[in-house]
Short mmCIF file of C-alpha atoms and ligand atoms in Angstrom, two decimals:
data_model
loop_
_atom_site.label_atom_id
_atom_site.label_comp_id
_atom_site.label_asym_id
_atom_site.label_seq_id
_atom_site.Cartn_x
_atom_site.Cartn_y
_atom_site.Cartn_z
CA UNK A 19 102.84 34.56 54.12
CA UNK A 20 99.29 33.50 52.81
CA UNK A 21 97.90 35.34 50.69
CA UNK A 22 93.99 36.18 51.04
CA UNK A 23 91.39 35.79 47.95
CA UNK A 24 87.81 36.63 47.80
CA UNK A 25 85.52 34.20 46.78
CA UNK A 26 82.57 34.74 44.05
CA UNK A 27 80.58 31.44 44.30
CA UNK A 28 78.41 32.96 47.05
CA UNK A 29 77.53 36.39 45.53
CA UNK A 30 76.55 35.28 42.03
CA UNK A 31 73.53 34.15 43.57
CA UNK A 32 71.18 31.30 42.56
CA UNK A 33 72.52 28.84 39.65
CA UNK A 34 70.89 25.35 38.78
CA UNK A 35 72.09 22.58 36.24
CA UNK A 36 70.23 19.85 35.40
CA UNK A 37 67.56 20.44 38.24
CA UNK A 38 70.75 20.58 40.80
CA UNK A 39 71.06 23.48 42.82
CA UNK A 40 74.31 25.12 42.73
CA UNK A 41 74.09 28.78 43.71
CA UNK A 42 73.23 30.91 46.82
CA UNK A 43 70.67 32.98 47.83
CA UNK A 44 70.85 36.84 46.14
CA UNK A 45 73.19 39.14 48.20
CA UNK A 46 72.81 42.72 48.49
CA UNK A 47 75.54 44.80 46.58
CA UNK A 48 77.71 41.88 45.46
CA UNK A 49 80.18 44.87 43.74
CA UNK A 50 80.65 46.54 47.31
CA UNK A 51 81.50 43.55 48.81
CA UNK A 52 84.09 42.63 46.22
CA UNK A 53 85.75 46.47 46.36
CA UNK A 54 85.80 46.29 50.42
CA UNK A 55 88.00 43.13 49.90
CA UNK A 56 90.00 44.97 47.55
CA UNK A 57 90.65 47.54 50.21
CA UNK A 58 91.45 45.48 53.03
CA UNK A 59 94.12 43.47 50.51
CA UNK A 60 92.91 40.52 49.34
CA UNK A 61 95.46 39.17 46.68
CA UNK A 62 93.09 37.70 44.12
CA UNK A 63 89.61 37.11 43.14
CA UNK A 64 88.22 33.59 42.15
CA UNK A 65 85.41 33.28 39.78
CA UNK A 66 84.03 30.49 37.20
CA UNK A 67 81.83 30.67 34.28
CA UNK A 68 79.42 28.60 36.17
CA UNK A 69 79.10 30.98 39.24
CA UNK A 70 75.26 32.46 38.82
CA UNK A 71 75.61 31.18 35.13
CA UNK A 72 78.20 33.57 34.27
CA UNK A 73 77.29 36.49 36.52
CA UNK A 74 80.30 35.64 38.78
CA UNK A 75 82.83 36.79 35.67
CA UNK A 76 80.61 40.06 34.56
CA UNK A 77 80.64 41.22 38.50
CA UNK A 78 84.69 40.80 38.21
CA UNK A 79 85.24 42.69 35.53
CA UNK A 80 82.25 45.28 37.08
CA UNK A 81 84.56 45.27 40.44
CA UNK A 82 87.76 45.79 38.47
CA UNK A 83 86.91 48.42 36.34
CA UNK A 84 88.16 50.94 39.22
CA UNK A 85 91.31 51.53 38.04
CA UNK A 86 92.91 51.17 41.60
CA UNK A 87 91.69 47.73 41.71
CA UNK A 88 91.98 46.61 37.99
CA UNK A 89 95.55 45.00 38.54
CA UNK A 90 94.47 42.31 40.65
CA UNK A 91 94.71 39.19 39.75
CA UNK A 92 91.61 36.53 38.30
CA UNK A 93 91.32 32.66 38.86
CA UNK A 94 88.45 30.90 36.75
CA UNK A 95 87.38 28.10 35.94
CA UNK A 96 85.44 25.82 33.02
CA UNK A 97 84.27 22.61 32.38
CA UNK A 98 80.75 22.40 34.36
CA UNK A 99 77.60 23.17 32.02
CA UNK A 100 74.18 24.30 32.88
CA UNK A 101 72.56 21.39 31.06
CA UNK A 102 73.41 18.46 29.17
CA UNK A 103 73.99 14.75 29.85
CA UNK A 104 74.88 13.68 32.88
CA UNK A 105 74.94 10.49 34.98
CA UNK A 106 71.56 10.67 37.21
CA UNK A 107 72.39 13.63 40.64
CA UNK A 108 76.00 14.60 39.15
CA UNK A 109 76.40 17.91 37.21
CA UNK A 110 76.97 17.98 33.27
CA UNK A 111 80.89 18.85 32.88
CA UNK A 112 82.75 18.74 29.57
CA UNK A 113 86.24 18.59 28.77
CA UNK A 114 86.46 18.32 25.45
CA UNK A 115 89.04 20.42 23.78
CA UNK A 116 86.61 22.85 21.39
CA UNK A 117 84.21 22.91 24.14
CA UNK A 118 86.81 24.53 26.87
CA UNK A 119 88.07 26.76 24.00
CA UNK A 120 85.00 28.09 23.47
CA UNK A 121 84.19 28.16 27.27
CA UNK A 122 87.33 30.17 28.00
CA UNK A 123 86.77 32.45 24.91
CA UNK A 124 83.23 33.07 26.63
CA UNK A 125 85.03 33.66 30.42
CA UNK A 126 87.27 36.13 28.66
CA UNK A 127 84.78 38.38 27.15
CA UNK A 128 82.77 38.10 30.28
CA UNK A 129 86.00 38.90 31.91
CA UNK A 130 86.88 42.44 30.25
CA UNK A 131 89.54 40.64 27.86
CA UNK A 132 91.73 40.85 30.86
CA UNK A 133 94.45 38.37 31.62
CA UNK A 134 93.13 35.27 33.49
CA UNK A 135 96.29 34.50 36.10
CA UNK A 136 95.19 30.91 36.96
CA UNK A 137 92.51 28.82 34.52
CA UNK A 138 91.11 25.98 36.25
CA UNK A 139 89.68 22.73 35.11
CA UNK A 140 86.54 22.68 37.25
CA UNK A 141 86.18 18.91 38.66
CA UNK A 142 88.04 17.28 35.58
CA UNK A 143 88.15 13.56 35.46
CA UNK A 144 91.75 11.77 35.28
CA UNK A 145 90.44 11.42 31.29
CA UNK A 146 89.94 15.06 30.96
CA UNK A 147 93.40 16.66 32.57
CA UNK A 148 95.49 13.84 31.13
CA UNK A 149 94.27 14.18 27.48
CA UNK A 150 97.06 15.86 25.29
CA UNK A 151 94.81 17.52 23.18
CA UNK A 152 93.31 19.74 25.53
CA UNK A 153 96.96 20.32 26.86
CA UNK A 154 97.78 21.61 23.59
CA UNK A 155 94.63 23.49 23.55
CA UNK A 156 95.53 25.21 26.73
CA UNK A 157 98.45 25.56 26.31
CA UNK A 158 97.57 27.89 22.84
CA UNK A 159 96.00 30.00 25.07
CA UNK A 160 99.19 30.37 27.51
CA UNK A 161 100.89 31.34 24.41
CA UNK A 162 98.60 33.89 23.74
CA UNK A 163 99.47 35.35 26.69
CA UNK A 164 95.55 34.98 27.70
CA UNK A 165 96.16 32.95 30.35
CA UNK A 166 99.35 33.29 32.85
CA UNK A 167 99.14 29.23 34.27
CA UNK A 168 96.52 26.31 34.87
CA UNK A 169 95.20 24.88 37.79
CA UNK A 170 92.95 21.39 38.74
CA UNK A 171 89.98 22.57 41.34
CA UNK A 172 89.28 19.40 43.14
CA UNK A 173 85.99 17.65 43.31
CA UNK A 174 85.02 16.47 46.96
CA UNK A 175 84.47 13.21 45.46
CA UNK A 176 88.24 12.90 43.85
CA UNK A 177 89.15 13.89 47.91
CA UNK A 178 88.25 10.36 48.62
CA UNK A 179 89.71 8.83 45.70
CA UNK A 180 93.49 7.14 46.14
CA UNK A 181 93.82 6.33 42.28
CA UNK A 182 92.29 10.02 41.58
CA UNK A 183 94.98 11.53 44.05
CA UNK A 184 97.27 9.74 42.71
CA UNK A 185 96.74 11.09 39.05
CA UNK A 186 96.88 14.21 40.13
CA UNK A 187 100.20 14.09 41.76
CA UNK A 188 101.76 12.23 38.45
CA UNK A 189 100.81 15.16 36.55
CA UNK A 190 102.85 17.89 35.26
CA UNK A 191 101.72 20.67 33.83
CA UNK A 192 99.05 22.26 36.13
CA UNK A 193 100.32 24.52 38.41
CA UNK A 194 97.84 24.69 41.06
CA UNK A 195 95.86 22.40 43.03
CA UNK A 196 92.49 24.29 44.22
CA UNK A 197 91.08 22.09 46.89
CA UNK A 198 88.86 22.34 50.44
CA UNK A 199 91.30 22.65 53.71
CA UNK A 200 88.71 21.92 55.99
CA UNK A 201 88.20 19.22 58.43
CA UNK A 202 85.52 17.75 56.99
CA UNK A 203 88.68 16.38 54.61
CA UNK A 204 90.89 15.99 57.48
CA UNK A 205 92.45 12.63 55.86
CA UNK A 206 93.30 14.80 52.76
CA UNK A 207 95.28 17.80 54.94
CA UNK A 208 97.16 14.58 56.86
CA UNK A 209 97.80 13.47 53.38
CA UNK A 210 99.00 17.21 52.54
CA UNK A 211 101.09 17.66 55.26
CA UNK A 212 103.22 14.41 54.38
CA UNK A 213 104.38 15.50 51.30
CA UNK A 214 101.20 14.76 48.56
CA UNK A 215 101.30 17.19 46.12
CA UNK A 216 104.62 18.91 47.37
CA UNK A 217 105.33 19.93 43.98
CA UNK A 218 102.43 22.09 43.84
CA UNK A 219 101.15 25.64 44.37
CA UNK A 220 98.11 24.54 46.73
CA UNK A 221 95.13 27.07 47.38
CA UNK A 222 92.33 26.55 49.80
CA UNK A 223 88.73 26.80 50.01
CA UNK A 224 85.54 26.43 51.83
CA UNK A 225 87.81 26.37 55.05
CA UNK A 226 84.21 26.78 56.64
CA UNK A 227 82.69 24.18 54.95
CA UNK A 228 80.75 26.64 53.21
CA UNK A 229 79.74 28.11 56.52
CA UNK A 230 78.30 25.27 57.70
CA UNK A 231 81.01 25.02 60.63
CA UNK A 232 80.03 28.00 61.95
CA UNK A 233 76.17 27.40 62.31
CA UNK A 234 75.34 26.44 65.84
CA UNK A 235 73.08 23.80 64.29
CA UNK A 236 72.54 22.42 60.50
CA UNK A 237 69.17 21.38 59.52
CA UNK A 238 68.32 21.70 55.44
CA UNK A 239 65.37 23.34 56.18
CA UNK A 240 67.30 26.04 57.45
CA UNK A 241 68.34 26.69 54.05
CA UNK A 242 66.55 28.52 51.12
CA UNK A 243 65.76 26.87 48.30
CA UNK A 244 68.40 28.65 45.82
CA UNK A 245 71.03 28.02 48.52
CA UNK A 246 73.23 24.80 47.37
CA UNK A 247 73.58 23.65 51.01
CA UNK A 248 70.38 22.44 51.53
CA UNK A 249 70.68 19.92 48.77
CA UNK A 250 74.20 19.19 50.17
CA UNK A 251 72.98 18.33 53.82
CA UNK A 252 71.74 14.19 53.70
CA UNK A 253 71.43 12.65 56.46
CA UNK A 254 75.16 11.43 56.56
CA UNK A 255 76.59 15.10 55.84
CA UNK A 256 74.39 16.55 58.77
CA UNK A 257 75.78 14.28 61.11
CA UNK A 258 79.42 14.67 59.93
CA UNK A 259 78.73 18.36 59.92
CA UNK A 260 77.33 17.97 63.81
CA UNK A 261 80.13 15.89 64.79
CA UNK A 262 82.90 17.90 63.45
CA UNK A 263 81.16 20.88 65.13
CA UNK A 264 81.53 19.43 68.40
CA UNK A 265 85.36 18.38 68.26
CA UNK A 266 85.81 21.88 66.72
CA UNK A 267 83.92 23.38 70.18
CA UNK A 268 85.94 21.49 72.28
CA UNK A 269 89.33 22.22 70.73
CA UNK A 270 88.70 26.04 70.44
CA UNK A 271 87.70 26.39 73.83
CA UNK A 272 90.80 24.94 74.79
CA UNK A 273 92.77 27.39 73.39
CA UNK A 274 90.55 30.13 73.79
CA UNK A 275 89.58 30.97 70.16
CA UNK A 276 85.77 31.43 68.16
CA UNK A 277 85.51 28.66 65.47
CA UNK A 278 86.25 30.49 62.63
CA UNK A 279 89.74 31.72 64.34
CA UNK A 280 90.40 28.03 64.95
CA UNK A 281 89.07 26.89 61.17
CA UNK A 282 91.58 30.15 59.93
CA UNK A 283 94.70 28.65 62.03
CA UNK A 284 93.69 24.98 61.01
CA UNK A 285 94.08 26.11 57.22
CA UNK A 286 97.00 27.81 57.97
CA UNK A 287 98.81 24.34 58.97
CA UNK A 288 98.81 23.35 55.52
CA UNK A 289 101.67 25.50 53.15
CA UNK A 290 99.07 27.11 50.68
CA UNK A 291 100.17 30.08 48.67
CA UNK A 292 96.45 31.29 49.00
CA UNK A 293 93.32 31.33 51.15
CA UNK A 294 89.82 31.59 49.15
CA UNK A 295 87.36 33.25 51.11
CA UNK A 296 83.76 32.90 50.87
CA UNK A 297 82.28 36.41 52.54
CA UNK A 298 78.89 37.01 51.52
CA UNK A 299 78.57 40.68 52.88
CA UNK A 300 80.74 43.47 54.28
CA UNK A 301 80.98 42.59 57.68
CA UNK A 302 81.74 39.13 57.16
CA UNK A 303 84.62 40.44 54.41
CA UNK A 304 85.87 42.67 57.06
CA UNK A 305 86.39 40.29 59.71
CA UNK A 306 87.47 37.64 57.12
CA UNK A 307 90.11 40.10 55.84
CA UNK A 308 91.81 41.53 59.28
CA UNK A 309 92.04 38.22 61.49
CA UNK A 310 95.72 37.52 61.44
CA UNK A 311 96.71 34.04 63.03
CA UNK A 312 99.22 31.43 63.14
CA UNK A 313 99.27 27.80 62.02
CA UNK A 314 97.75 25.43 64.41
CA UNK A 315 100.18 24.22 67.01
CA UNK A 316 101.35 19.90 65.63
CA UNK A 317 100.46 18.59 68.67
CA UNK A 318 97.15 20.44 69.13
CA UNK A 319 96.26 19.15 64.90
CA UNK A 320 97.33 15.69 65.84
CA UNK A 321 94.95 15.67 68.95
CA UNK A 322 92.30 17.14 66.81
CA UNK A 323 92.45 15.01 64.53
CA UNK A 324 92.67 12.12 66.39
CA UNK A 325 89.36 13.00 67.71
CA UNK A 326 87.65 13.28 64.52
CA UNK A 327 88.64 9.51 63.97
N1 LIG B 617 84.86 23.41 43.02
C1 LIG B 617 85.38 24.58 43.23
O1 LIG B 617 86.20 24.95 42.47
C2 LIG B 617 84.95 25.40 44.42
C3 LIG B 617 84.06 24.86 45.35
C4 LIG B 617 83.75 25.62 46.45
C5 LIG B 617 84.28 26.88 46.59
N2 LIG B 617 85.13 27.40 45.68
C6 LIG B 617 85.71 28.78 45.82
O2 LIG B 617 86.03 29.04 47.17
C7 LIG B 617 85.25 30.17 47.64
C8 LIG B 617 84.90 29.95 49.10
O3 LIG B 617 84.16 28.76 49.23
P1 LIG B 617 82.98 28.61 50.25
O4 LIG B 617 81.92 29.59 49.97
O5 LIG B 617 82.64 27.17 50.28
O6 LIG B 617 83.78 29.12 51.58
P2 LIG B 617 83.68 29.01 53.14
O7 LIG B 617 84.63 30.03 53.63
O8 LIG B 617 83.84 27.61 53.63
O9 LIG B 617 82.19 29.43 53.50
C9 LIG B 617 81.70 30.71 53.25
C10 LIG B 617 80.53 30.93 54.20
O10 LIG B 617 81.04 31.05 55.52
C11 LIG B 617 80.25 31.96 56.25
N3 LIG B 617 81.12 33.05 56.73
C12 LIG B 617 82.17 33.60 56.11
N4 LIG B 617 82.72 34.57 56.86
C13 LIG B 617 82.00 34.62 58.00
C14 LIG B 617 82.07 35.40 59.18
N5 LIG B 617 83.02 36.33 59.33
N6 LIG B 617 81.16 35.18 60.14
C15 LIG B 617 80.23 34.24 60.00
N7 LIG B 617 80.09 33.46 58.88
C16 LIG B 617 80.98 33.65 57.91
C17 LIG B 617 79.18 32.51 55.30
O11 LIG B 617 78.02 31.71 55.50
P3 LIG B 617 76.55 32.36 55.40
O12 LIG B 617 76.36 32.67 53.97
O13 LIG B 617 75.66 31.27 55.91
O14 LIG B 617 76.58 33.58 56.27
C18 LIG B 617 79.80 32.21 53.95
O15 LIG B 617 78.83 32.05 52.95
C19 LIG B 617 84.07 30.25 46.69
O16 LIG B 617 83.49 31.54 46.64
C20 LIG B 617 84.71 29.87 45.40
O17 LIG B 617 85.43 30.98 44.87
C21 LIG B 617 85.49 26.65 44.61
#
């Protein structure tokens, strides 16, 4: 069974580093959403310190300070920054050793001094999660007994990366791969399903492409300026977005499901331990939390993907 996890990125609302937007239009009662998750059973939250600049963490601890809900478990992440150097269009990140100390120490207070059940490097470089000094760092804080076990969230740019891939499945001593199931990355879920990273615990996000599989078209303007997916949508991304769309049509209607049913099943044909969903209000939490489906058929994946070749 797969568990479900709500997602935080899109209720901590707007968020920019360096000029780059990162965040999300405001949403109304981000706390209610969270606690209706909570009641329909989702597993775990995920969070980061960068979410709304922090605001992602203090609406976690807000959410869990109902007692029936204050067992469940927290993933979040460090390593991006609001400002500081950065090559030109990429976000400042550091992952130096005193910097994620202090960046954890700040999650944790943020946090309710609660356990944090999976800390993730957010888009490390091979440099960062291969440097034994922040192992030992981390692993201090696994000692502690702050932090249960570490995870690498995966950049959409290390997706395309062999040697990147590569590093990560040489490595030993993160737990958890966080990375999009989605296919937009449908080389990377071939690449999954043939054994790379079989050693890990593997949990998925933006299975809707951030929603932008589910719009019946995708134009930037169509997005607000505090929403990240209007800086996201080029000209190339629009018309991968469009095309995927299409195949996605076709294939549902087939066999006779909406797109987000067959974007659910597709994510289910991968063996993750957990499913990070990105809800942004009640309703959508609701019908994110109840739809219970099955893996996507082999043949019908290998079809589909063959026609997003
Ligand atoms: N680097 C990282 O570590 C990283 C990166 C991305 C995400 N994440 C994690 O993964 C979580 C999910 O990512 P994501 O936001 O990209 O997820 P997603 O599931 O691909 O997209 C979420 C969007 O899908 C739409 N949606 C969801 N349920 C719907 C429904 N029932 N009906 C219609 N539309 C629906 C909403 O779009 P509208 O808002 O347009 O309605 C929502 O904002 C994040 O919150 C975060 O915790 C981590």
């Amino acid at each position: 069974m797969t568990d479900l996890a709500i997602g935080l990125w899109g209720l901590s609302g707007p968020n920019t580093a360096n000029g780059i937007q990162l965040g999300w239009d405001e949403v109304n009662r981000p706390v209610d959403v969270l606690k209706r998750a909570f009641e329909l059973g989702a597993a775990a939250l995920d969070t980061s310190d960068f979410y709304g600049a922090g605001r992602g963490e203090l609406l976690v601890n807000e959410a869990l300070s109902v007692s029936e809900f204050a067992n469940i478990p927290i993933f979040t992440k460090g390593g991006l920054r609001q400002s500081g150097e950065a090559k030109n269009g990429t976000i400042p990140r550091s992952f130096d050793p005193d910097y994620i100390c202090s960046a954890f120490s700040a999650s944790y207070r943020r946090l309710g001094e609660r356990t944090v059940d999976t800390y993730f490097l957010h888009g490390p470089t091979i440099d960062a999660f291969t440097d034994g000094r922040l192992l030992r760092t981390l692993e201090k804080l696994r000692d502690e007994g702050r932090v249960r076990r570490f995870g690498l969230s995966l950049r959409r740019s290390g997706l395309k990366n062999p040697a990147y891939l590569q590093a990560v499945s040489n490595d030993t001593f993160f737990d958890v791969i966080q990375l999009p199931i989605s296919p937009l990355y449908a080389d990377v879920v071939t690449q999954l399903r043939g054994g790379l990273f079989s050693d890990k615990i593997l949990f998925a996000r933006s299975i809707n492409g951030h929603g932008l599989l589910l719009k019946d078209a995708v134009d930037e303007n169509d997005f607000s300026s505090s929403d990240h997916r209007r800086g996201l949508l080029d000209e190339a991304f629009t018309e991968q977005v469009r095309k995927t769309a299409v195949v996605i049509d076709r294939f549902s209607r087939a066999i006779g499901v909406s797109r987000i049913r067959f974007l659910r099943s597709y994510a289910l044909a991968v063996n993750v331990e957990a499913i990070i969903l990105g809800a942004r209000n009640v309703s959508q939490v609701e019908e994110g939390f109840t739809m219970n489906l099955a893996p996507l058929d082999d043949d019908i994946l290998r079809a589909f993907h063959n026609e997003l070749k």
